[in-house]
Amino acid sequence: MRTLKFLLQKEFRQIFRDPSILRIIFIMPVIQLIVLPWAADYEIKNIKLAVIDHDRSDYSRSLTNKITASGYFILTDYTSSFEQTLGEIEHDKADIILEIPASFEKDLVKESESKLFMAVNAINGVKAGLGSSYLRSIIQDYNREVRTEWIQFPRFSPETSIEVTNSNWFNPSMNYKVFMVPGILVLLLTMVGSNLTAINIVKEKEIGTIEQINVTPVKKFHFILGKLIPFWVLGLLVFTIGFGIAWIVYGIYPAGSFLTIYLFAAVYLLAVLGLGLLISTYANNQQQAMLISFFLMMIFVLMGGLYTSIDSMPGWAQAITKANPVSYFIEVIRMVVLKGSGLADIKYQLLTILGFAVLLNGWAVVNYHKRS
Amino acid sequence: MKSVVVNNISKRYGSKKAVTTALRGISFEVDKGELFGIIGPDGAGKTSLFRILTTLLLAEEGTATVDGLDVVKAYKAIRQRVGYMPGRFSLYQDLTVKENLDFFATIFNTSVEENYDLIKDIYSQIEPFKDRKAGKLSGGMKQKLALSCALIHRPSVLFLDEPTTGVDAVSRKEFWEMLRKLKEQQITILVSTPYMDEASLCDKVALIQSGKILSIDTPEGVVRSFGKKIIAVKSSNMLNLLADLKKTELLEDAYPFGEYHHAVLKNESNEHELKNYLQQKGYPFEIKGTDPNIEDCFMALMKN
C-alpha cells in the first residue's frame, strides 16, 4: 500500500505539472459541449430552392410564398427556364428545383387537379430526403388550404377519415440537444479515459522510465493501479465538469438520479482505462498508441448510436455494436437523463460493462511484462 | 563469494528469418567489491548482457547469478539488491531532482536520509539544484542524479550501462573518481563502456565483441600479454604516413593514436628497418619506441 501511495503521489504530481494535460482536461469538455451540440443538428435548414414558374399566377405565387415562409427554404432563383435552373443544381447553387407548369392555376380551378415537378440534388442524401419531404408536406398543406377555401365541409364529414395526433414522451419538444449532449459527454469520457492512459504509459516506455521501474521491486499490480487511479479520478472530474456545462448551458438535468449515472460512469471508466492500458501494452511509441486509439474511437463513435440509431443498422453491424462499450453508456445515459431509469433498468448494461472492465484489464495485465 | 557469475549466456533477437545474435555463450565471474569493466564497441552486446543480469531480459541459453541468486528464478530478490543505470537517462524529467531521488528511495522502502552517507559525495554536487526539474539538468548532472538514484537503496551490485557516453572529459574523470570511492563501500560495480582508455581504471576488464568475450584480465595483465613492440611515428602529412605504414610488410598493424600513428612491429622486424623504410619515402618524420597500452592490446585482439 505504501508503494502505491508513492506511485500515486508521483503520478498526480506529473499530471498537474503538465499544462497540456490540464488544458485538455478542462478545455476539451467546454469546447465540445458548447460547440458540438449546435452543429450536430439533425434538422435540415437553409435548403436552396429554385422555383421555375411557367404559370406566374396568384396560386403559383402564393404557393412559393408559403414555401419560403416555412423557414426551411431559401429561394435562390425564380425563373421560367428549366435548362437554366438545372445549371444551378450543377453548380451547387440549388438543392431542389420546383417546376410549376404553365396551366397550374387553370387546371387547379377547372379540373380540380394539377401537377408539380420536383427535382432533387441527391449528393447529400440526408438533405435530399428531408428537403423533399419537407417540401412535399408544405405542398400538401397548401393543397388542404385550397380545398377548404373552395368547399364548405358539412358538419359531419361524409367521408371516413383517420386523424393522427401524437405526443412525444420524455422529450416533449423533440429537442435533439437533450439527447446529443449526454452522448457527447460519453465520448468525452471515453477519450479522456483511453487516450490519456495509453499515451501516459507509452510515454514511460519511450523515455525509458518504465525500465527503471521494472528493475525495482514495484509489483506489476501496483504499477498498473498507480496508473489507473489518477485517470479514473480525472475522468470523473471531466464528467462532472461536462454535466455542469450541460446544466448551465442547456438546462439538462437528469430525470433519474446522479448516483445511478456516476455508478455507471465509474464502472465504465474502469473498462475504458483497461482499454487504454491494453493499447499501451501493444504500442511501443506514442504515435502507435495514438493511431490505435483513433482507429478505435472512430468505430466507437460511428457505431455507438450517438448520431445514427443502432436499431436501423444492418444485423451484422448491430452485432458489432454489442462489442462497443460506448453504445451501452450512450443508451444508459439517455435512459437515465431523459427517462429517469433506475439501477434496475440498467442492470444488464451495467453488468456488461463490468464484464468489459474485467476482460480488458485482465488482458492488459496478462500482456504487461516487467521483463521481455 | 562471487558477486556475479555468468555461465554460457546466449541471447538472440528476432524471429526465424532475421535473427540477430547479441550474445554467444558468454561466461565470466566478478568478485565482491570489484570494479569490473566490460569494454566493447557499439552493438557488441553490452546492454543485452546488463539487461539479462538486471532481470529485464531472459537469456535463451545459460545461467547467471547475481549475489548468489539465479536471475530467472530469484528475480524478485535480485531487484531488491541491484542498482541499474541504463545508458539512456531514464528518470522522470518532469520531476525535480529531489522528487526523483525521494521516489526511488520510497519504492525501495527506504529513505534518502537512511542511505545519505552512500550518495553524499555524489549528491552534494547536485544538491544546490534539488528543486530543478531533472529534464533541465546538464548531461553531467543528469548522470550524477541517475547514479544517486541507482544507489539510494544501497545495492550490493551496481550495473552501469555506458555511464560516460556523451559526457565531457572532466565529468568522465570525476565519474570514475566516484566509482573508485564506491568500491570502498564493498559495492560490486559492473560498468560497460565503448571507450578503451577507461579500461585501465577498472580492476578487471572483459573485452567483448560481436557477443563474444575476447579476453578477461586485469588491465596490467592485458598489457603484459601483448608481447609485441609498438613504434610511434609522426610526420607533417599524417595521412600519407598512415598509407605508407599500411603498405609495408614490416608491420602487423598501423592505426592513428592521438598525435602519433602506432605501428605494431612483426616479431621478426625491428625499429631500424622501419626507419629505413620511411626514409626512402623522402619526407621528414619523427619516430620513437613506446610502451603498449591497453588500447593497443584491444586493437590487436579485435583485429584477430
XYZ file of C-alpha atoms in Angstrom:
676
model
C 0.000 0.000 0.000
C 2.854 2.321 0.828
C 4.336 1.816 -2.614
C 1.006 2.543 -4.229
C 0.727 5.760 -2.282
C 4.069 6.966 -3.609
C 3.267 5.901 -7.134
C 0.023 7.865 -6.978
C 1.747 10.856 -5.496
C 4.263 10.823 -8.329
C 1.571 10.370 -10.966
C -0.600 13.244 -9.746
C 2.436 15.450 -9.445
C 3.330 14.777 -13.072
C -0.212 15.326 -14.303
C -0.625 18.620 -12.523
C 2.750 19.725 -13.738
C 1.859 19.124 -17.365
C -0.056 22.151 -18.592
C -1.118 20.425 -21.802
C -2.917 17.639 -19.942
C -4.701 20.148 -17.734
C -5.660 22.194 -20.751
C -7.103 19.136 -22.459
C -8.975 18.092 -19.362
C -10.648 21.434 -18.819
C -10.918 22.941 -22.262
C -11.963 19.836 -24.171
C -15.296 19.316 -22.376
C -16.109 23.007 -22.536
C -15.479 23.354 -26.265
C -17.004 20.050 -27.216
C -20.143 20.560 -25.210
C -20.625 24.175 -26.136
C -19.886 23.913 -29.855
C -20.822 20.416 -30.957
C -24.485 20.221 -29.937
C -25.277 23.299 -32.020
C -23.535 21.951 -35.065
C -24.688 18.359 -34.754
C -28.253 19.294 -35.582
C -30.449 16.797 -37.399
C -32.838 19.427 -38.671
C -32.142 20.483 -42.228
C -32.365 24.191 -42.718
C -31.310 26.617 -45.427
C -32.254 24.341 -48.312
C -31.594 26.215 -51.513
C -34.711 26.152 -53.628
C -35.069 27.238 -57.230
C -38.617 27.726 -58.484
C -39.419 27.567 -62.192
C -42.719 29.255 -62.529
C -44.229 28.907 -66.009
C -47.615 29.990 -64.722
C -46.923 33.254 -62.886
C -50.430 33.221 -61.408
C -51.818 34.106 -57.974
C -51.820 30.465 -56.967
C -48.280 29.773 -58.028
C -47.072 32.886 -56.209
C -48.939 32.060 -53.028
C -47.500 28.524 -53.114
C -43.996 29.944 -53.446
C -44.656 32.368 -50.616
C -45.864 29.567 -48.398
C -42.761 27.516 -49.071
C -40.324 30.323 -48.333
C -42.303 31.362 -45.249
C -41.693 27.922 -43.713
C -38.152 28.943 -42.865
C -36.563 25.779 -44.210
C -36.000 27.037 -47.709
C -34.076 29.860 -49.243
C -35.377 30.920 -52.613
C -32.253 31.212 -54.703
C -33.828 31.506 -58.107
C -37.217 32.293 -59.589
C -37.208 31.719 -63.340
C -39.141 30.197 -66.140
C -36.421 28.102 -67.791
C -35.674 24.549 -66.718
C -32.333 24.426 -68.554
C -31.021 27.432 -66.698
C -32.163 26.161 -63.326
C -30.672 22.710 -63.813
C -27.388 24.550 -64.309
C -27.895 25.983 -60.823
C -28.013 22.472 -59.398
C -24.916 21.531 -61.335
C -23.074 24.489 -59.844
C -24.342 23.581 -56.388
C -26.356 26.796 -56.148
C -29.652 24.966 -55.715
C -30.618 21.817 -53.836
C -34.179 21.395 -55.064
C -35.992 22.606 -58.169
C -39.744 23.033 -58.084
C -41.333 23.360 -61.510
C -44.797 24.864 -61.728
C -46.450 24.132 -65.090
C -47.983 26.919 -67.214
C -51.508 25.716 -66.649
C -51.193 25.290 -62.897
C -53.903 27.675 -61.800
C -56.198 26.867 -64.700
C -56.004 23.114 -64.113
C -56.468 23.521 -60.416
C -59.563 25.598 -60.778
C -61.116 23.834 -63.761
C -60.056 20.229 -63.368
C -59.543 20.316 -59.594
C -56.212 18.668 -60.278
C -52.770 19.919 -61.146
C -49.242 18.520 -61.224
C -45.963 19.882 -59.902
C -42.455 18.664 -60.673
C -39.682 18.385 -58.110
C -36.002 17.705 -58.965
C -33.671 17.000 -56.061
C -29.902 17.076 -55.862
C -29.220 13.782 -54.084
C -25.490 14.125 -53.483
C -26.166 14.798 -49.822
C -28.690 12.024 -49.197
C -29.914 13.299 -45.868
C -30.509 16.785 -47.156
C -32.233 15.498 -50.307
C -34.515 13.139 -48.429
C -35.519 15.519 -45.698
C -35.738 18.509 -48.040
C -38.057 16.816 -50.462
C -40.300 15.527 -47.703
C -40.493 18.974 -46.121
C -41.437 20.399 -49.477
C -43.999 17.664 -50.074
C -45.692 18.274 -46.745
C -45.806 22.017 -47.357
C -47.441 21.413 -50.714
C -49.954 19.022 -49.130
C -50.729 21.617 -46.540
C -51.240 24.152 -49.306
C -53.498 21.685 -51.073
C -55.663 21.386 -47.973
C -55.891 25.130 -47.638
C -57.022 25.447 -51.221
C -59.704 22.833 -50.650
C -61.070 24.446 -47.511
C -61.200 27.715 -49.373
C -63.475 26.263 -52.018
C -65.569 23.678 -50.299
C -67.672 24.303 -47.294
C -67.466 20.962 -45.494
C -70.678 19.681 -43.867
C -70.723 19.434 -40.091
C -70.037 15.769 -40.284
C -67.705 14.665 -42.994
C -69.363 12.290 -45.385
C -66.042 10.546 -45.917
C -64.444 8.439 -43.159
C -61.044 9.679 -42.227
C -58.370 8.849 -39.697
C -56.681 11.680 -37.966
C -53.466 11.089 -36.116
C -52.296 13.193 -33.226
C -49.119 12.370 -31.312
C -47.347 13.315 -28.146
C -43.603 12.927 -27.552
C -42.671 11.258 -24.336
C -39.525 12.036 -22.300
C -38.529 14.768 -24.701
C -41.777 16.616 -25.399
C -40.304 19.337 -27.565
C -38.172 16.816 -29.523
C -35.154 18.875 -28.547
C -32.245 16.998 -30.080
C -29.792 18.675 -27.713
C -31.283 16.794 -24.814
C -30.120 13.519 -26.266
C -26.994 14.741 -28.079
C -25.349 16.387 -25.076
C -25.308 13.306 -22.833
C -23.985 11.291 -25.760
C -21.148 13.719 -26.357
C -20.388 13.549 -22.663
C -19.897 9.799 -23.012
C -17.479 10.269 -25.900
C -15.574 12.787 -23.863
C -15.180 10.348 -21.029
C -14.085 7.624 -23.418
C -11.438 9.805 -24.989
C -10.034 11.062 -21.717
C -10.011 7.579 -20.269
C -8.456 5.560 -23.054
C -6.184 8.102 -24.753
C -4.636 9.633 -21.679
C -3.903 6.268 -20.090
C -2.466 4.739 -23.224
C -0.297 7.721 -24.020
C 0.867 8.156 -20.459
C 2.153 4.589 -20.161
C 3.632 4.542 -23.655
C 5.456 7.762 -22.823
C 7.146 5.972 -19.933
C 8.156 3.283 -22.400
C 9.532 5.849 -24.814
C 11.530 7.782 -22.245
C 12.752 4.562 -20.678
C 11.470 5.287 -17.199
C 9.438 2.091 -17.269
C 12.713 0.193 -17.494
C 13.921 1.931 -14.374
C 10.689 0.995 -12.594
C 10.938 -2.578 -13.838
C 14.259 -3.176 -12.083
C 12.712 -2.097 -8.798
C 10.640 -4.391 -6.587
C 7.476 -2.457 -7.534
C 4.777 -5.005 -8.284
C 3.067 -5.063 -11.652
C -0.233 -4.746 -9.912
C 0.888 -1.647 -8.016
C 2.275 -0.036 -11.109
C -0.945 -0.573 -13.049
C -3.138 0.650 -10.213
C -0.874 3.645 -9.866
C -1.658 4.465 -13.482
C -5.383 3.702 -13.434
C -6.474 5.504 -10.291
C -5.333 9.007 -11.311
C -7.047 8.756 -14.672
C -10.142 7.325 -13.091
C -10.319 10.368 -10.853
C -9.611 12.704 -13.763
C -12.264 11.015 -15.863
C -14.910 11.538 -13.222
C -13.771 15.137 -12.848
C -14.177 15.764 -16.576
C -17.552 14.049 -16.458
C -18.647 16.341 -13.647
C -17.459 19.426 -15.496
C -19.371 18.183 -18.519
C -22.557 17.746 -16.557
C -22.114 21.206 -15.120
C -21.915 22.653 -18.620
C -24.916 20.618 -19.767
C -26.908 22.048 -16.903
C -25.740 25.646 -17.163
C -25.777 25.963 -20.950
C -28.581 23.624 -21.969
C -30.538 23.267 -18.763
C -30.163 19.497 -18.963
C -30.649 17.940 -15.584
C -31.033 14.182 -15.279
C -34.549 12.928 -14.653
C -33.002 9.954 -12.894
C -30.526 10.050 -10.057
C -26.941 11.239 -10.317
C -25.962 8.245 -8.246
C -27.053 5.864 -10.991
C -25.132 7.825 -13.622
C -21.994 8.094 -11.535
C -22.076 4.453 -10.602
C -22.286 3.536 -14.245
C -19.635 6.099 -15.193
C -17.302 4.726 -12.532
C -17.586 1.185 -13.860
C -17.478 2.392 -17.444
C -14.252 4.287 -16.756
C -12.669 1.078 -15.499
C -13.451 -0.556 -18.830
C -12.149 2.400 -20.837
C -8.986 2.670 -18.742
C -8.476 -1.035 -19.274
C -8.675 -0.403 -22.993
C -6.057 2.336 -22.727
C -3.854 0.023 -20.712
C -4.262 -2.721 -23.277
C -3.312 -0.351 -26.098
C -0.236 0.679 -24.147
C 0.956 -2.905 -23.787
C 0.899 -3.328 -27.573
C 2.100 0.106 -28.698
C 5.795 0.885 -28.499
C 5.571 4.609 -29.039
C 3.092 7.431 -28.717
C 2.353 7.528 -32.435
C 1.281 3.914 -32.464
C -0.844 4.459 -29.388
C -2.498 7.487 -30.974
C -3.229 5.653 -34.202
C -4.734 2.646 -32.468
C -6.920 4.767 -30.263
C -8.049 6.976 -33.163
C -8.987 3.890 -35.123
C -10.995 2.552 -32.211
C -12.573 5.921 -31.443
C -13.887 6.257 -34.989
C -15.603 2.902 -34.730
C -16.848 3.659 -31.244
C -18.328 6.970 -32.286
C -19.915 5.938 -35.560
C -21.186 2.636 -34.214
C -22.113 3.897 -30.797
C -25.596 5.098 -31.538
C -24.776 8.754 -30.991
C -25.520 10.035 -34.479
C -27.364 7.150 -36.032
C -29.775 4.791 -34.385
C -28.334 1.333 -33.744
C -31.764 -0.208 -34.423
C -31.620 0.892 -38.030
C -28.211 -0.671 -38.691
C -27.975 -3.996 -40.546
C -27.850 -7.122 -38.380
C -24.094 -7.635 -38.597
C -23.437 -4.016 -37.652
C -25.737 -4.343 -34.676
C -23.715 -7.369 -33.625
C -20.553 -5.258 -33.746
C -22.091 -2.561 -31.577
C -22.560 -5.232 -28.908
C -18.783 -5.189 -28.546
C -18.696 -1.411 -28.298
C -18.711 -0.183 -24.708
C -19.638 3.320 -25.869
C -23.013 2.140 -27.171
C -24.018 0.837 -23.736
C -23.180 4.036 -21.945
C -24.897 6.223 -24.537
C -28.002 4.101 -24.142
C -27.826 4.211 -20.361
C -27.110 7.917 -20.047
C -30.059 8.736 -22.303
C -32.272 6.415 -20.320
C -31.299 7.982 -17.031
C -31.156 11.600 -18.154
C -34.342 11.603 -20.227
C -36.451 8.831 -18.796
C -35.205 8.697 -15.236
C -34.364 4.997 -15.358
C -33.084 3.482 -12.154
C -30.490 0.859 -11.369
C -32.876 -1.995 -12.029
C -33.497 -0.803 -15.577
C -29.834 -0.587 -16.487
C -28.535 -3.653 -14.705
C -27.997 -5.564 -17.949
C -25.832 -2.753 -19.342
C -24.033 -2.313 -16.042
C -23.121 -5.984 -15.854
C -21.991 -5.993 -19.480
C -19.695 -3.037 -18.864
C -18.384 -4.702 -15.743
C -17.592 -7.684 -17.932
C -15.747 -5.398 -20.359
C -13.776 -3.919 -17.473
C -12.695 -7.322 -16.192
C -11.867 -8.608 -19.665
C -9.881 -5.574 -20.858
C -7.963 -5.094 -17.628
C -7.290 -8.789 -17.290
C -5.985 -8.976 -20.843
C -3.803 -5.926 -20.272
C -2.354 -7.265 -17.035
C -1.520 -10.594 -18.644
C 0.065 -8.804 -21.578
C 2.127 -6.403 -19.470
C 5.530 -7.858 -18.789
C 8.100 -6.473 -16.482
C 10.695 -8.352 -18.497
C 10.996 -9.484 -22.075
C 31.708 -15.455 -2.668
C 31.467 -14.388 -6.275
C 29.208 -11.426 -6.730
C 28.235 -12.116 -10.323
C 28.617 -15.405 -12.140
C 27.727 -15.639 -15.809
C 27.761 -19.064 -17.347
C 27.483 -19.602 -21.085
C 24.802 -16.970 -21.680
C 23.376 -16.606 -25.200
C 20.749 -14.203 -26.459
C 19.171 -13.904 -29.881
C 16.703 -11.299 -31.106
C 14.142 -11.534 -33.859
C 12.199 -14.372 -35.384
C 13.365 -17.179 -37.680
C 14.080 -15.054 -40.734
C 16.138 -12.221 -39.325
C 17.950 -13.371 -36.245
C 20.439 -11.091 -34.558
C 22.678 -12.834 -32.106
C 23.549 -10.433 -29.338
C 25.444 -12.785 -27.044
C 27.166 -16.061 -27.917
C 27.961 -18.188 -24.893
C 29.445 -15.612 -22.557
C 30.974 -16.651 -19.245
C 32.771 -14.663 -16.561
C 32.900 -14.104 -12.825
C 33.096 -10.949 -10.776
C 34.390 -10.856 -7.205
C 32.704 -8.956 -4.460
C 33.735 -5.317 -4.332
C 35.372 -5.487 -7.735
C 35.147 -2.760 -10.359
C 34.588 -4.819 -13.466
C 34.713 -3.156 -16.852
C 33.044 -4.511 -19.957
C 34.654 -2.844 -22.917
C 33.370 -3.197 -26.422
C 32.245 -1.292 -29.481
C 28.597 -0.351 -30.101
C 26.484 -3.390 -30.804
C 28.841 -5.772 -29.018
C 26.072 -6.992 -26.695
C 26.889 -4.980 -23.582
C 23.380 -3.690 -22.973
C 21.800 -7.105 -23.602
C 24.139 -8.613 -21.038
C 23.240 -5.950 -18.475
C 19.542 -6.353 -19.124
C 19.813 -10.094 -18.553
C 21.708 -9.589 -15.313
C 19.206 -6.991 -14.066
C 16.324 -9.430 -14.794
C 14.831 -7.312 -17.572
C 15.592 -9.784 -20.315
C 15.562 -13.553 -20.484
C 18.533 -15.338 -21.973
C 17.958 -18.209 -24.393
C 20.758 -20.309 -23.004
C 22.986 -20.351 -19.995
C 22.626 -19.367 -16.390
C 23.657 -16.374 -14.360
C 23.620 -15.485 -10.709
C 23.808 -12.110 -9.056
C 24.716 -12.130 -5.376
C 24.288 -15.896 -5.459
C 20.704 -15.597 -6.753
C 19.560 -17.014 -10.058
C 18.486 -14.256 -12.460
C 15.499 -16.244 -13.700
C 14.199 -17.905 -10.564
C 15.045 -15.330 -7.933
C 14.412 -12.223 -9.992
C 12.327 -10.624 -7.266
C 15.112 -10.863 -4.711
C 17.625 -9.565 -7.243
C 15.529 -6.492 -7.971
C 15.787 -5.613 -4.265
C 19.540 -5.570 -4.305
C 20.821 -4.363 -7.629
C 21.153 -0.842 -8.876
C 20.842 -0.247 -12.600
C 21.711 2.864 -14.502
C 20.675 2.450 -18.144
C 22.675 4.031 -20.923
C 19.951 6.493 -21.683
C 18.892 8.949 -18.980
C 15.634 7.471 -17.797
C 14.452 9.319 -14.770
C 11.322 11.425 -14.685
C 12.230 14.622 -16.493
C 9.194 16.456 -15.175
C 10.003 15.710 -11.552
C 12.634 17.667 -9.668
C 15.988 16.260 -8.588
C 14.773 15.764 -5.056
C 11.444 14.252 -6.104
C 13.190 11.711 -8.313
C 15.522 10.698 -5.533
C 12.705 10.510 -2.980
C 10.586 8.491 -5.370
C 13.240 5.865 -5.999
C 14.051 5.720 -2.304
C 10.430 5.145 -1.332
C 9.693 2.443 -3.866
C 12.623 0.530 -2.397
C 11.081 1.032 1.020
C 13.868 3.218 2.267
C 14.509 6.916 2.605
C 17.119 9.353 1.378
C 18.225 10.072 4.958
C 18.857 6.418 5.689
C 21.429 5.986 2.929
C 22.584 9.545 2.636
C 26.165 8.654 3.581
C 26.433 6.460 0.494
C 25.406 9.082 -2.010
C 26.677 12.109 -0.116
C 29.750 12.703 -2.275
C 27.770 12.475 -5.469
C 24.507 14.027 -4.421
C 26.074 17.000 -2.649
C 27.269 18.191 -6.059
C 23.738 18.434 -7.417
C 22.008 19.316 -4.175
C 22.097 23.074 -4.920
C 19.789 22.270 -7.842
C 17.490 19.948 -5.970
C 14.361 21.897 -6.923
C 15.224 21.922 -10.590
C 13.420 19.536 -12.911
C 15.567 16.599 -13.935
C 14.988 17.357 -17.617
C 16.586 20.764 -17.172
C 19.888 19.454 -15.807
C 23.109 19.349 -17.784
C 24.426 15.999 -19.027
C 26.937 15.608 -16.223
C 24.411 16.490 -13.538
C 21.834 14.117 -15.000
C 24.368 11.354 -14.767
C 25.111 12.173 -11.139
C 21.423 12.145 -10.344
C 20.952 8.822 -12.131
C 23.836 7.337 -10.152
C 22.373 8.688 -6.909
C 19.004 7.127 -7.751
C 20.627 3.814 -8.608
C 22.475 3.845 -5.282
C 19.776 5.116 -2.966
C 18.683 1.649 -1.826
C 22.265 0.600 -1.041
C 22.531 -2.094 -3.710
C 25.149 -4.790 -3.381
C 25.744 -4.866 -7.129
C 25.658 -1.818 -9.338
C 25.215 -2.069 -13.105
C 26.227 0.993 -15.075
C 25.500 0.772 -18.763
C 27.732 3.175 -20.677
C 27.595 5.821 -17.954
C 30.183 8.037 -19.608
C 28.853 8.059 -23.155
C 28.116 11.621 -24.209
C 29.686 13.168 -21.128
C 32.513 15.695 -21.271
C 36.081 14.729 -20.393
C 36.099 16.433 -16.986
C 32.830 14.836 -15.916
C 34.083 11.475 -17.120
C 37.125 11.765 -14.933
C 35.002 12.815 -11.964
C 32.678 9.918 -12.573
C 35.449 7.364 -12.395
C 36.663 9.017 -9.195
C 33.197 8.464 -7.754
C 33.252 4.810 -8.760
C 36.616 4.346 -7.034
C 35.089 5.725 -3.839
C 32.033 3.491 -4.110
C 34.293 0.488 -4.338
C 35.446 1.222 -0.813
C 31.866 0.597 0.318
C 32.209 -3.005 -0.889
C 29.768 -2.485 -3.717
C 30.451 -4.625 -6.751
C 30.345 -2.460 -9.844
C 29.891 -3.645 -13.409
C 30.439 -0.874 -15.868
C 30.278 -1.039 -19.626
C 31.920 1.467 -21.896
C 32.919 1.831 -25.522
C 35.966 3.907 -24.506
C 39.085 1.797 -24.258
C 41.018 4.411 -22.311
C 38.657 3.803 -19.392
C 39.695 0.162 -19.200
C 42.828 0.943 -17.199
C 40.637 2.426 -14.455
C 38.936 -0.932 -13.759
C 40.133 -3.752 -11.520
C 39.401 -6.220 -14.255
C 38.245 -5.845 -17.807
C 36.439 -8.055 -20.254
C 36.768 -7.166 -23.894
C 33.601 -8.031 -25.753
C 32.959 -8.002 -29.470
C 30.040 -9.366 -31.505
C 28.627 -11.106 -28.453
C 31.847 -12.895 -27.553
C 34.383 -12.206 -24.842
C 37.836 -11.831 -26.322
C 39.781 -11.591 -23.092
C 39.284 -11.167 -19.372
C 42.188 -9.933 -17.300
C 43.406 -7.106 -15.122
C 44.439 -4.058 -17.161
C 48.092 -4.806 -16.328
C 47.652 -8.424 -17.340
C 46.164 -7.380 -20.663
C 49.139 -5.151 -21.394
C 51.619 -7.781 -20.228
C 50.165 -10.389 -22.536
C 50.561 -8.145 -25.551
C 54.158 -9.155 -26.274
C 54.779 -7.016 -29.350
C 56.738 -3.866 -29.920
C 54.959 -0.590 -30.659
C 56.551 2.274 -32.548
C 55.049 5.768 -32.510
C 55.553 7.724 -35.743
C 54.691 11.318 -36.575
C 55.034 13.435 -39.688
C 53.650 16.618 -41.177
C 51.481 14.611 -43.531
C 49.820 12.046 -41.307
C 47.506 10.724 -43.993
C 50.300 9.743 -46.384
C 52.290 8.351 -43.486
C 49.437 6.061 -42.465
C 49.021 4.869 -46.043
C 52.735 4.065 -46.239
C 52.681 2.281 -42.892
C 49.785 0.120 -44.023
C 51.695 -0.873 -47.172
C 54.848 -2.220 -45.569
C 55.401 -5.888 -44.763
C 57.355 -4.959 -41.636
C 54.247 -4.181 -39.644
C 51.393 -6.203 -38.301
C 49.115 -3.200 -37.951
C 49.115 0.581 -38.023
C 46.469 2.967 -36.744
C 46.169 6.601 -35.653
C 46.755 7.138 -31.977
C 46.466 10.713 -30.736
C 49.101 12.890 -32.396
C 51.097 9.812 -33.448
C 50.402 6.739 -35.503
C 51.025 3.494 -33.712
C 52.840 0.853 -35.707
C 52.849 -2.713 -34.398
C 56.074 -4.414 -35.423
C 56.107 -8.009 -36.527
C 58.217 -10.222 -34.286
C 60.886 -10.668 -36.928
C 61.281 -6.972 -37.818
C 62.726 -4.083 -35.771
C 62.545 -0.315 -35.383
C 65.621 0.258 -37.524
C 64.105 -1.448 -40.546
C 61.016 0.687 -40.254
C 63.117 3.832 -40.038
C 64.952 2.867 -43.242
C 61.695 2.148 -44.990
C 60.253 5.530 -44.107
C 63.420 7.420 -45.064
C 63.018 6.125 -48.613
C 59.665 7.890 -48.802
C 61.503 11.190 -48.608
C 59.632 13.247 -46.105
C 60.609 14.310 -42.591
C 59.229 12.195 -39.777
C 59.705 11.566 -36.103
C 59.965 8.038 -34.736
C 60.205 6.612 -31.210
C 59.604 3.400 -29.377
C 56.717 3.351 -26.916
C 55.154 1.036 -24.354
C 51.955 -0.657 -25.443
C 48.901 0.442 -23.512
C 45.554 -1.213 -23.139
C 44.107 0.310 -26.287
C 46.882 -1.228 -28.368
C 46.085 -4.598 -26.862
C 42.390 -4.273 -27.662
C 43.084 -3.133 -31.179
C 45.178 -6.236 -31.668
C 42.588 -8.516 -30.069
C 39.749 -7.111 -32.124
C 41.780 -7.455 -35.312
C 42.104 -11.195 -34.827
